Structures are given as structure tokens and as C-alpha cells.
Amino acid sequence: MKEKWKELLRHPLIWLFALFIFGFTLWDLLLPAREFSETENRMLQQKPSFTIKSLMASGEQAYSRKYEKYINDQFVLRDGWISLKSRVESILAKIENNNVAYGKDGYLFEKVFSIDEKNLAANLRYIGEFLDKYPNLPVTFGVIPNAYSVLTDKVPIGFSAVSVEQNQRIEELYTHLRMDYPSLKLLSLSESLSAHKNEDIYYHTDHHWTTYGAYLGYAEYVRSLGMEPAALTEMDAHKVEGFYGTFDAKAKKAGTLSDTIVWYDIPCKVEINQEPVETLHDLSRFEVRDKYSGLMHGNKALTVLFSECNQNPKEGETSRVLVVKDSYGNSFAPYLCYHFDEVYVVDLRYLGKMSAVLVDMDLNFNDVLILYNFMNFVTDTNIPKLRY
């Protein structure tokens, strides 16, 4: 017996490896499941419930697929392993990581190899059905190009050859809608953004446009309504340093410099889901990793801004605008307080149905703006709610 133990002790690496595997397995089993990853800025897969139906299902609904995602998402020290992998690959001079390419001047760009044509066609159809349902409602539709299609001189060599040409596709969408719905106003933003591409209109480490990029979009929109935009110099500006966004979470390029979020304290009162809040932005969120979520308190079903700075008031009239948006709208919508008494902001991911605002609240709107960034519009599965 002693000889066997002596033989085993002659191979300490085997023991260390076994201890490593056993220790991490036990740690993984005892560690409570996390709901959200701040590093990746997304919800994590929770342990799926086992049923015969889920066992027999296929694709993304299959029990085995969900359990595999659960194991991957809840693996012990996951954020640390992701960061280590990304930094090692960056040190090895890789020009991309996790489909995020390293551009010039510290810009990160996500590669878009193809788009879901079926979902895109469906979303265009839902827009049309929304217009048919509310034929007397003034509606503007706008698609915001993502950074790589505007900051063309910042993308790495060869990037454009593998990524979807967004400006062309946006014009195709507009042509299609223009033919079928001539009364629909279309908001073109590519030219205005491209004219300012040498300024900070998109974050270096994140997929959103900056508050200045959003300002340029707002200026185009209010001009399309016959109004002049408020000057940025009139607004009370503040800065939040140390912002690392979603692209940095995926790529973790060594030496990446952080972004600065500039936010404006625009005079208004705010209600979120019909409950008043004290400030336009959630200042506490500026202290965490996902600082962008502090803008207008992040994505909510319904946010209403009651303006205290409307430059175009009308005696005896309450002007209202409704913005149906994705997260790009959080840095855009507050500017509209300079032109409307009330700004209603809807995120269809959290709102059950559009009629909850347009019918149940029994309000008149001067305009309804449907505003999405390109990648969100072609992938979003909540746009059907416009019809309900």
C-alpha cells in the first residue's frame, strides 16, 4: 500500500491538476447564479427548468442548448477569463477579437457579416401596418447608421469588404417606404453625421452615438419639422470620465483609453412608468461600469418629460411628441424639451402594446418619431407591438 502512495506522490502535477478540476467544479456548484454581467453588459442565462417538452425541443428552445448557455454564462470567474483571453490576444498583435476590429485612433468596430433579411422585411411590414392603423397620425421614421458606416477613415483595412454597407441599405429601406407610404416623413441622418465624422459623434469603445452625435440627429429632426435647434452652448453640460462600453467588454484591447460621456441637465420634470423621479438622468449609474445606462435612467417602457424650457410655446395648446426608440434615443429625446411641452418616450422591449399610449391615454401628438439604429432595427423582434 505504501509503495502505491509513493508511486502516486512521484507525480505531483497529476494531483495538482485533479485538485484544480475538483476545486473549480465545487466552487462553480456552490457559487450562486448571477443575473447580469456588467463586463458584457447583458443578462446571463439562468438555470433552465427541465420538462419533457424542452428536452424534445430543437434550436434555441432546446433544454440542452439552454443548459449549455447556462454553464457558459455562470462559469466561475467568467469575467476574468474573458478579460485575460482578450488581453493576451491583443498583446499578440491580433487586429480583432470576438468580431470586434481594432480601428484607428482607438476606435473599436463590430463586424457585421450579414443581416436577417426575413426579420428586416417583417419589421418594414409592421411599420406599414402601424401606419395603416393610425392613418391620421403624423409619423416620422429614421434609421441611425452605426459608427463604421460613418467613420470610414477610422476602420481598419479590409473591414468594409466584409461588413454590410449600411448607407446603401438605409436608402433602400427609405425608397421602399417612400413608394408604399408617401405621407410618411423620412429622417435622413447619414449625410449630417458624415459631415462631422472628425468630431466625437460615436464613442470609441461603445456601440452608441455620443450625446453630440445625438444632438446632430436632433437638429436634423426639428429642422424637418420647421424649427431651429437649441444651441448646445445654452445647455448646462457635465462630464463623466472613465466610460468603457460594449465593444471594450468584448475585445479588451490592451491600452484602450476610456471614453467621456457628456450629459446635459435640460430643465424638465420626469415620470417613468407614471411615477415621478427627481432627475432627468440617474446619476448613480454614472458610478458603475455601464455608465451609458444613466442617461434618462436607461431603457424604460414609458418615460415622459414635462418641459420647463420649451422655446416654441403656444397659448392654450399643449404640444406633444412621441419617440419610439432603442437605447440610442436615451441621449436624443431630452433635446426635444426645447420644442415640445411634453416628450413621451417608448421602448417597445418593455411596453406591452403601442395602443397603451396612443389609444388608452387619449392624447394628441404633433408627431410620432420612430427612431432606431440600423443594427437594432434589422434584428429587433419587438417592433410587431406597434400594431397592438
Short mmCIF file of C-alpha atoms in Angstrom, two decimals:
data_model
loop_
_atom_site.label_atom_id
_atom_site.label_comp_id
_atom_site.label_asym_id
_atom_site.label_seq_id
_atom_site.Cartn_x
_atom_site.Cartn_y
_atom_site.Cartn_z
CA MET A 1 0.00 0.00 0.00
CA LYS A 2 2.81 2.36 0.93
CA GLU A 3 4.51 1.65 -2.37
CA LYS A 4 1.36 2.69 -4.25
CA TRP A 5 1.20 6.00 -2.37
CA LYS A 6 4.88 6.62 -3.02
CA GLU A 7 4.27 5.97 -6.70
CA LEU A 8 1.39 8.45 -6.77
CA LEU A 9 3.40 11.10 -4.93
CA ARG A 10 6.05 10.92 -7.63
CA HIS A 11 3.58 12.67 -10.00
CA PRO A 12 2.57 15.92 -8.20
CA LEU A 13 1.34 17.56 -11.41
CA ILE A 14 -1.41 14.95 -11.71
CA TRP A 15 -2.51 15.69 -8.16
CA LEU A 16 -2.44 19.44 -8.76
CA PHE A 17 -4.48 19.05 -11.94
CA ALA A 18 -7.05 16.86 -10.18
CA LEU A 19 -7.24 19.32 -7.29
CA PHE A 20 -7.69 22.19 -9.74
CA ILE A 21 -10.55 20.43 -11.55
CA PHE A 22 -12.26 19.31 -8.35
CA GLY A 23 -11.82 22.70 -6.67
CA PHE A 24 -13.23 24.69 -9.59
CA THR A 25 -16.11 22.25 -10.03
CA LEU A 26 -17.04 22.56 -6.35
CA TRP A 27 -16.66 26.35 -6.46
CA ASP A 28 -18.81 26.50 -9.57
CA LEU A 29 -21.56 24.41 -7.96
CA LEU A 30 -21.62 26.45 -4.74
CA LEU A 31 -21.48 29.88 -6.39
CA PRO A 32 -24.95 31.48 -6.76
CA ALA A 33 -26.02 32.25 -10.32
CA ARG A 34 -25.53 35.84 -11.47
CA GLU A 35 -28.32 37.60 -13.32
CA PHE A 36 -26.31 40.33 -15.07
CA SER A 37 -22.76 40.79 -16.32
CA GLU A 38 -21.53 44.37 -16.08
CA THR A 39 -18.44 43.43 -18.09
CA GLU A 40 -20.52 42.18 -21.03
CA ASN A 41 -23.48 44.50 -20.32
CA ARG A 42 -26.09 41.76 -20.77
CA MET A 43 -28.40 39.43 -18.87
CA LEU A 44 -26.93 35.99 -18.16
CA GLN A 45 -28.65 32.67 -18.83
CA GLN A 46 -30.34 31.23 -15.73
CA LYS A 47 -30.69 27.51 -14.98
CA PRO A 48 -33.44 26.23 -17.29
CA SER A 49 -36.39 24.23 -15.98
CA PHE A 50 -36.40 20.62 -17.12
CA THR A 51 -39.53 19.44 -18.91
CA ILE A 52 -40.21 16.74 -21.47
CA LYS A 53 -41.24 19.47 -23.91
CA SER A 54 -37.96 21.37 -23.51
CA LEU A 55 -36.00 18.10 -23.80
CA MET A 56 -37.67 17.33 -27.13
CA ALA A 57 -37.44 20.90 -28.45
CA SER A 58 -34.88 21.95 -31.05
CA GLY A 59 -32.85 25.07 -31.71
CA GLU A 60 -32.59 27.86 -29.14
CA GLN A 61 -35.53 26.47 -27.13
CA ALA A 62 -33.90 23.08 -26.58
CA TYR A 63 -33.10 22.22 -22.96
CA SER A 64 -29.59 21.11 -23.89
CA ARG A 65 -28.90 24.43 -25.69
CA LYS A 66 -30.18 26.50 -22.76
CA TYR A 67 -28.23 24.41 -20.24
CA GLU A 68 -25.06 24.79 -22.28
CA LYS A 69 -25.56 28.58 -22.27
CA TYR A 70 -26.23 28.45 -18.53
CA ILE A 71 -22.95 26.61 -17.87
CA ASN A 72 -21.01 29.02 -20.10
CA ASP A 73 -22.58 32.14 -18.58
CA GLN A 74 -22.24 31.05 -14.96
CA PHE A 75 -18.73 29.60 -15.13
CA VAL A 76 -16.70 30.69 -12.11
CA LEU A 77 -14.55 33.81 -12.72
CA ARG A 78 -16.04 34.13 -16.22
CA ASP A 79 -15.36 37.88 -16.47
CA GLY A 80 -11.72 37.35 -15.51
CA TRP A 81 -11.19 34.62 -18.09
CA ILE A 82 -12.78 36.75 -20.83
CA SER A 83 -10.58 39.69 -19.92
CA LEU A 84 -7.43 37.53 -19.79
CA LYS A 85 -8.17 35.93 -23.19
CA SER A 86 -8.82 39.30 -24.81
CA ARG A 87 -5.72 40.94 -23.39
CA VAL A 88 -3.45 38.05 -24.39
CA GLU A 89 -4.80 38.15 -27.95
CA SER A 90 -4.29 41.91 -28.02
CA ILE A 91 -0.69 41.57 -26.84
CA LEU A 92 -0.14 39.02 -29.61
CA ALA A 93 -0.97 41.83 -32.06
CA LYS A 94 -4.29 40.42 -33.25
CA ILE A 95 -6.25 43.04 -35.21
CA GLU A 96 -9.63 41.86 -33.93
CA ASN A 97 -11.26 39.84 -31.16
CA ASN A 98 -14.79 38.45 -30.81
CA ASN A 99 -15.77 40.08 -34.13
CA VAL A 100 -14.63 43.48 -32.85
CA ALA A 101 -11.97 45.08 -35.05
CA TYR A 102 -9.32 47.50 -33.78
CA GLY A 103 -9.61 50.73 -35.77
CA LYS A 104 -7.55 53.90 -35.89
CA ASP A 105 -7.31 56.39 -33.02
CA GLY A 106 -8.59 53.86 -30.50
CA TYR A 107 -11.94 53.18 -32.20
CA LEU A 108 -13.45 49.71 -31.94
CA PHE A 109 -15.89 48.46 -34.58
CA GLU A 110 -18.13 45.41 -34.61
CA LYS A 111 -18.09 43.36 -37.81
CA VAL A 112 -21.50 42.79 -39.41
CA PHE A 113 -21.17 39.96 -41.94
CA SER A 114 -24.86 39.72 -42.85
CA ILE A 115 -28.31 40.73 -41.70
CA ASP A 116 -31.51 38.82 -41.11
CA GLU A 117 -33.36 39.71 -44.30
CA LYS A 118 -36.51 37.92 -43.17
CA ASN A 119 -36.72 39.87 -39.90
CA LEU A 120 -35.92 43.14 -41.68
CA ALA A 121 -38.73 42.58 -44.20
CA ALA A 122 -41.12 41.75 -41.35
CA ASN A 123 -40.21 44.93 -39.44
CA LEU A 124 -40.84 47.04 -42.54
CA ARG A 125 -44.21 45.35 -42.87
CA TYR A 126 -45.02 46.14 -39.22
CA ILE A 127 -44.19 49.80 -39.81
CA GLY A 128 -46.65 49.76 -42.69
CA GLU A 129 -49.35 48.09 -40.59
CA PHE A 130 -48.81 50.72 -37.89
CA LEU A 131 -49.33 53.49 -40.45
CA ASP A 132 -52.47 51.78 -41.74
CA LYS A 133 -53.86 51.51 -38.22
CA TYR A 134 -53.31 55.22 -37.47
CA PRO A 135 -53.79 56.90 -40.88
CA ASN A 136 -54.28 60.40 -39.43
CA LEU A 137 -51.23 60.29 -37.19
CA PRO A 138 -48.19 62.33 -38.36
CA VAL A 139 -45.25 59.91 -38.33
CA THR A 140 -41.51 60.30 -38.98
CA PHE A 141 -39.25 57.29 -39.41
CA GLY A 142 -35.48 57.40 -39.02
CA VAL A 143 -32.64 54.87 -39.09
CA ILE A 144 -29.34 55.86 -37.47
CA PRO A 145 -26.23 54.47 -39.21
CA ASN A 146 -23.78 52.70 -36.92
CA ALA A 147 -20.28 54.03 -36.42
CA TYR A 148 -18.33 52.03 -39.02
CA SER A 149 -20.51 53.31 -41.88
CA VAL A 150 -19.81 56.94 -40.92
CA LEU A 151 -16.26 56.87 -39.54
CA THR A 152 -14.95 55.30 -42.73
CA ASP A 153 -11.43 56.68 -42.33
CA LYS A 154 -11.12 55.01 -38.90
CA VAL A 155 -11.97 51.44 -39.88
CA PRO A 156 -9.07 49.01 -40.45
CA ILE A 157 -8.03 47.85 -43.93
CA GLY A 158 -10.36 45.20 -45.31
CA PHE A 159 -13.14 45.90 -42.82
CA SER A 160 -15.54 47.37 -45.38
CA ALA A 161 -15.22 44.32 -47.61
CA VAL A 162 -16.79 42.02 -45.01
CA SER A 163 -19.31 44.33 -43.34
CA VAL A 164 -22.80 45.26 -44.51
CA GLU A 165 -22.95 48.57 -46.42
CA GLN A 166 -25.40 50.39 -44.17
CA ASN A 167 -25.86 53.68 -46.01
CA GLN A 168 -26.94 51.84 -49.14
CA ARG A 169 -29.31 49.58 -47.20
CA ILE A 170 -30.86 52.52 -45.34
CA GLU A 171 -31.56 54.28 -48.63
CA GLU A 172 -33.15 51.06 -49.94
CA LEU A 173 -35.43 50.94 -46.88
CA TYR A 174 -36.40 54.56 -47.38
CA THR A 175 -37.10 54.03 -51.10
CA HIS A 176 -39.36 51.10 -50.26
CA LEU A 177 -41.30 53.05 -47.62
CA ARG A 178 -41.45 56.18 -49.77
CA MET A 179 -43.14 54.27 -52.56
CA ASP A 180 -45.70 52.50 -50.37
CA TYR A 181 -46.36 55.28 -47.83
CA PRO A 182 -45.81 58.71 -49.41
CA SER A 183 -47.24 60.50 -46.35
CA LEU A 184 -44.52 59.03 -44.08
CA LYS A 185 -41.76 61.54 -43.31
CA LEU A 186 -38.27 60.03 -43.55
CA LEU A 187 -35.39 61.33 -41.45
CA SER A 188 -32.03 61.01 -43.22
CA LEU A 189 -29.06 61.24 -40.87
CA SER A 190 -26.09 59.76 -42.76
CA GLU A 191 -25.10 62.99 -44.52
CA SER A 192 -25.28 65.14 -41.40
CA LEU A 193 -23.28 62.67 -39.31
CA SER A 194 -20.69 62.16 -42.05
CA ALA A 195 -20.15 65.93 -42.23
CA HIS A 196 -19.00 65.78 -38.59
CA LYS A 197 -17.09 62.49 -38.71
CA ASN A 198 -13.90 64.13 -37.45
CA GLU A 199 -15.65 65.08 -34.21
CA ASP A 200 -16.71 62.88 -31.30
CA ILE A 201 -20.05 61.68 -32.62
CA TYR A 202 -19.62 57.99 -31.66
CA TYR A 203 -17.90 56.50 -28.64
CA HIS A 204 -14.55 54.78 -29.20
CA THR A 205 -15.36 51.76 -27.02
CA ASP A 206 -19.14 51.53 -27.30
CA HIS A 207 -21.81 50.98 -29.98
CA HIS A 208 -23.83 54.14 -29.20
CA TRP A 209 -23.55 57.60 -30.67
CA THR A 210 -22.40 60.27 -28.23
CA THR A 211 -24.67 62.99 -26.89
CA TYR A 212 -23.11 65.25 -29.54
CA GLY A 213 -23.94 62.73 -32.26
CA ALA A 214 -27.47 62.60 -30.85
CA TYR A 215 -27.58 66.41 -30.92
CA LEU A 216 -26.81 66.36 -34.66
CA GLY A 217 -29.65 63.88 -35.16
CA TYR A 218 -31.99 66.02 -33.06
CA ALA A 219 -31.06 69.12 -35.09
CA GLU A 220 -31.96 67.35 -38.35
CA TYR A 221 -35.25 66.18 -36.89
CA VAL A 222 -36.50 69.53 -35.57
CA ARG A 223 -35.45 71.25 -38.80
CA SER A 224 -37.61 68.72 -40.66
CA LEU A 225 -40.50 69.99 -38.51
CA GLY A 226 -39.75 73.62 -39.39
CA MET A 227 -37.98 74.57 -36.14
CA GLU A 228 -34.44 75.66 -35.32
CA PRO A 229 -32.44 73.54 -32.83
CA ALA A 230 -31.39 74.97 -29.49
CA ALA A 231 -27.69 75.82 -29.23
CA LEU A 232 -25.53 73.42 -27.23
CA THR A 233 -23.84 76.42 -25.63
CA GLU A 234 -27.15 77.24 -23.91
CA MET A 235 -27.22 73.88 -22.14
CA ASP A 236 -25.74 73.01 -18.74
CA ALA A 237 -23.04 70.41 -19.59
CA HIS A 238 -21.42 67.84 -17.28
CA LYS A 239 -18.80 65.16 -17.89
CA VAL A 240 -18.47 61.54 -16.77
CA GLU A 241 -14.98 60.14 -17.23
CA GLY A 242 -13.84 56.52 -17.39
CA PHE A 243 -16.54 55.02 -19.61
CA TYR A 244 -15.71 51.67 -21.22
CA GLY A 245 -18.52 50.42 -23.45
CA THR A 246 -19.84 47.22 -25.01
CA PHE A 247 -17.09 46.86 -27.63
CA ASP A 248 -14.42 47.10 -24.96
CA ALA A 249 -16.23 44.39 -22.98
CA LYS A 250 -15.97 42.08 -26.00
CA ALA A 251 -12.49 42.97 -27.22
CA LYS A 252 -10.48 44.12 -24.18
CA LYS A 253 -7.69 45.62 -26.27
CA ALA A 254 -4.63 46.35 -24.15
CA GLY A 255 -4.07 50.06 -23.64
CA THR A 256 -7.58 51.12 -24.69
CA LEU A 257 -8.39 54.64 -23.50
CA SER A 258 -11.74 55.29 -21.88
CA ASP A 259 -14.50 57.48 -23.28
CA THR A 260 -16.08 60.55 -21.72
CA ILE A 261 -19.85 60.90 -21.50
CA VAL A 262 -21.10 64.48 -21.72
CA TRP A 263 -24.62 64.89 -20.34
CA TYR A 264 -26.88 67.91 -20.22
CA ASP A 265 -29.13 68.98 -17.37
CA ILE A 266 -32.09 70.04 -19.50
CA PRO A 267 -34.88 71.67 -17.43
CA CYS A 268 -37.86 69.32 -17.19
CA LYS A 269 -39.86 67.17 -14.83
CA VAL A 270 -39.72 63.42 -15.37
CA GLU A 271 -42.10 60.50 -14.95
CA ILE A 272 -41.06 56.89 -15.52
CA ASN A 273 -43.90 54.41 -15.93
CA GLN A 274 -46.22 57.11 -14.50
CA GLU A 275 -44.11 57.54 -11.35
CA PRO A 276 -42.21 60.83 -10.80
CA VAL A 277 -38.42 60.78 -10.46
CA GLU A 278 -36.25 63.62 -9.21
CA THR A 279 -33.70 63.95 -12.00
CA LEU A 280 -33.53 63.67 -15.78
CA HIS A 281 -30.59 61.26 -15.56
CA ASP A 282 -29.74 58.58 -12.99
CA LEU A 283 -26.54 60.00 -11.56
CA SER A 284 -25.84 56.84 -9.54
CA ARG A 285 -25.42 54.86 -12.78
CA PHE A 286 -22.52 57.09 -13.75
CA GLU A 287 -20.56 55.36 -10.97
CA VAL A 288 -20.88 51.81 -12.39
CA ARG A 289 -19.36 50.21 -15.49
CA ASP A 290 -22.40 50.67 -17.75
CA LYS A 291 -22.40 54.44 -17.44
CA TYR A 292 -24.49 54.94 -20.58
CA SER A 293 -27.47 53.48 -18.71
CA GLY A 294 -27.51 56.61 -16.54
CA LEU A 295 -28.80 58.68 -19.45
CA MET A 296 -32.53 59.23 -18.99
CA HIS A 297 -32.49 56.38 -16.42
CA GLY A 298 -31.85 53.78 -19.12
CA ASN A 299 -34.43 51.84 -21.10
CA LYS A 300 -37.96 52.03 -19.67
CA ALA A 301 -41.39 51.18 -21.03
CA LEU A 302 -42.64 54.77 -20.87
CA THR A 303 -40.78 57.92 -19.89
CA VAL A 304 -42.46 61.33 -20.01
CA LEU A 305 -40.52 64.60 -19.94
CA PHE A 306 -42.55 67.68 -18.99
CA SER A 307 -40.59 70.57 -20.44
CA GLU A 308 -39.63 73.68 -18.50
CA CYS A 309 -37.66 75.18 -21.40
CA ASN A 310 -39.92 74.99 -24.47
CA GLN A 311 -38.78 77.68 -26.91
CA ASN A 312 -41.90 77.31 -29.06
CA PRO A 313 -44.84 77.58 -26.62
CA LYS A 314 -48.35 78.13 -27.97
CA GLU A 315 -51.02 79.86 -25.93
CA GLY A 316 -53.73 77.42 -24.82
CA GLU A 317 -52.07 74.45 -26.56
CA THR A 318 -50.05 71.52 -25.24
CA SER A 319 -47.55 70.32 -27.81
CA ARG A 320 -46.51 66.68 -27.61
CA VAL A 321 -44.10 64.39 -29.42
CA LEU A 322 -43.85 60.62 -29.08
CA VAL A 323 -40.48 58.91 -29.62
CA VAL A 324 -40.41 55.15 -30.20
CA LYS A 325 -36.77 54.23 -29.77
CA ASP A 326 -33.97 51.87 -28.82
CA SER A 327 -31.15 52.87 -26.44
CA TYR A 328 -29.81 55.45 -28.93
CA GLY A 329 -32.89 57.51 -28.07
CA ASN A 330 -31.82 57.97 -24.44
CA SER A 331 -29.28 60.61 -25.45
CA PHE A 332 -31.59 62.06 -28.12
CA ALA A 333 -35.03 62.58 -26.56
CA PRO A 334 -34.18 65.17 -23.86
CA TYR A 335 -33.26 67.78 -26.50
CA LEU A 336 -36.88 67.78 -27.66
CA CYS A 337 -37.87 69.57 -24.45
CA TYR A 338 -36.72 72.78 -26.20
CA HIS A 339 -39.57 72.40 -28.73
CA PHE A 340 -42.43 70.50 -27.08
CA ASP A 341 -44.33 70.82 -23.81
CA GLU A 342 -44.36 67.04 -23.32
CA VAL A 343 -42.00 64.40 -24.69
CA TYR A 344 -43.25 60.80 -24.49
CA VAL A 345 -40.55 58.15 -24.91
CA VAL A 346 -41.43 54.50 -25.51
CA ASP A 347 -39.21 51.42 -25.58
CA LEU A 348 -41.14 48.54 -27.16
CA ARG A 349 -38.93 45.98 -25.43
CA TYR A 350 -40.67 46.86 -22.17
CA LEU A 351 -44.05 48.21 -23.33
CA GLY A 352 -46.78 45.64 -23.83
CA LYS A 353 -48.56 47.32 -26.74
CA MET A 354 -48.46 50.64 -28.57
CA SER A 355 -52.18 51.31 -28.06
CA ALA A 356 -51.45 51.71 -24.34
CA VAL A 357 -50.08 55.15 -25.25
CA LEU A 358 -51.84 56.06 -28.49
CA VAL A 359 -55.35 54.88 -27.51
CA ASP A 360 -55.65 54.32 -23.77
CA MET A 361 -54.04 57.65 -22.81
CA ASP A 362 -56.24 59.54 -25.31
CA LEU A 363 -53.61 62.13 -26.24
CA ASN A 364 -52.93 64.14 -29.39
CA PHE A 365 -49.37 64.16 -30.72
CA ASN A 366 -47.81 66.71 -33.05
CA ASP A 367 -45.54 63.98 -34.35
CA VAL A 368 -44.54 60.36 -33.71
CA LEU A 369 -40.87 59.63 -34.33
CA ILE A 370 -39.82 56.00 -34.80
CA LEU A 371 -36.03 56.07 -34.37
CA TYR A 372 -33.71 53.05 -34.34
CA ASN A 373 -30.06 52.43 -35.06
CA PHE A 374 -29.56 50.23 -38.13
CA MET A 375 -28.46 47.05 -36.39
CA ASN A 376 -31.27 47.22 -33.85
CA PHE A 377 -33.91 47.81 -36.49
CA VAL A 378 -32.89 44.77 -38.55
CA THR A 379 -32.70 42.46 -35.51
CA ASP A 380 -35.41 43.76 -33.14
CA THR A 381 -38.30 41.37 -32.50
CA ASN A 382 -40.47 43.83 -30.56
CA ILE A 383 -41.50 46.08 -33.46
CA PRO A 384 -44.67 43.98 -34.02
CA LYS A 385 -46.02 45.63 -30.85
CA LEU A 386 -46.60 48.75 -32.93
CA ARG A 387 -49.70 47.02 -34.31
CA TYR A 388 -51.34 46.30 -30.96
#
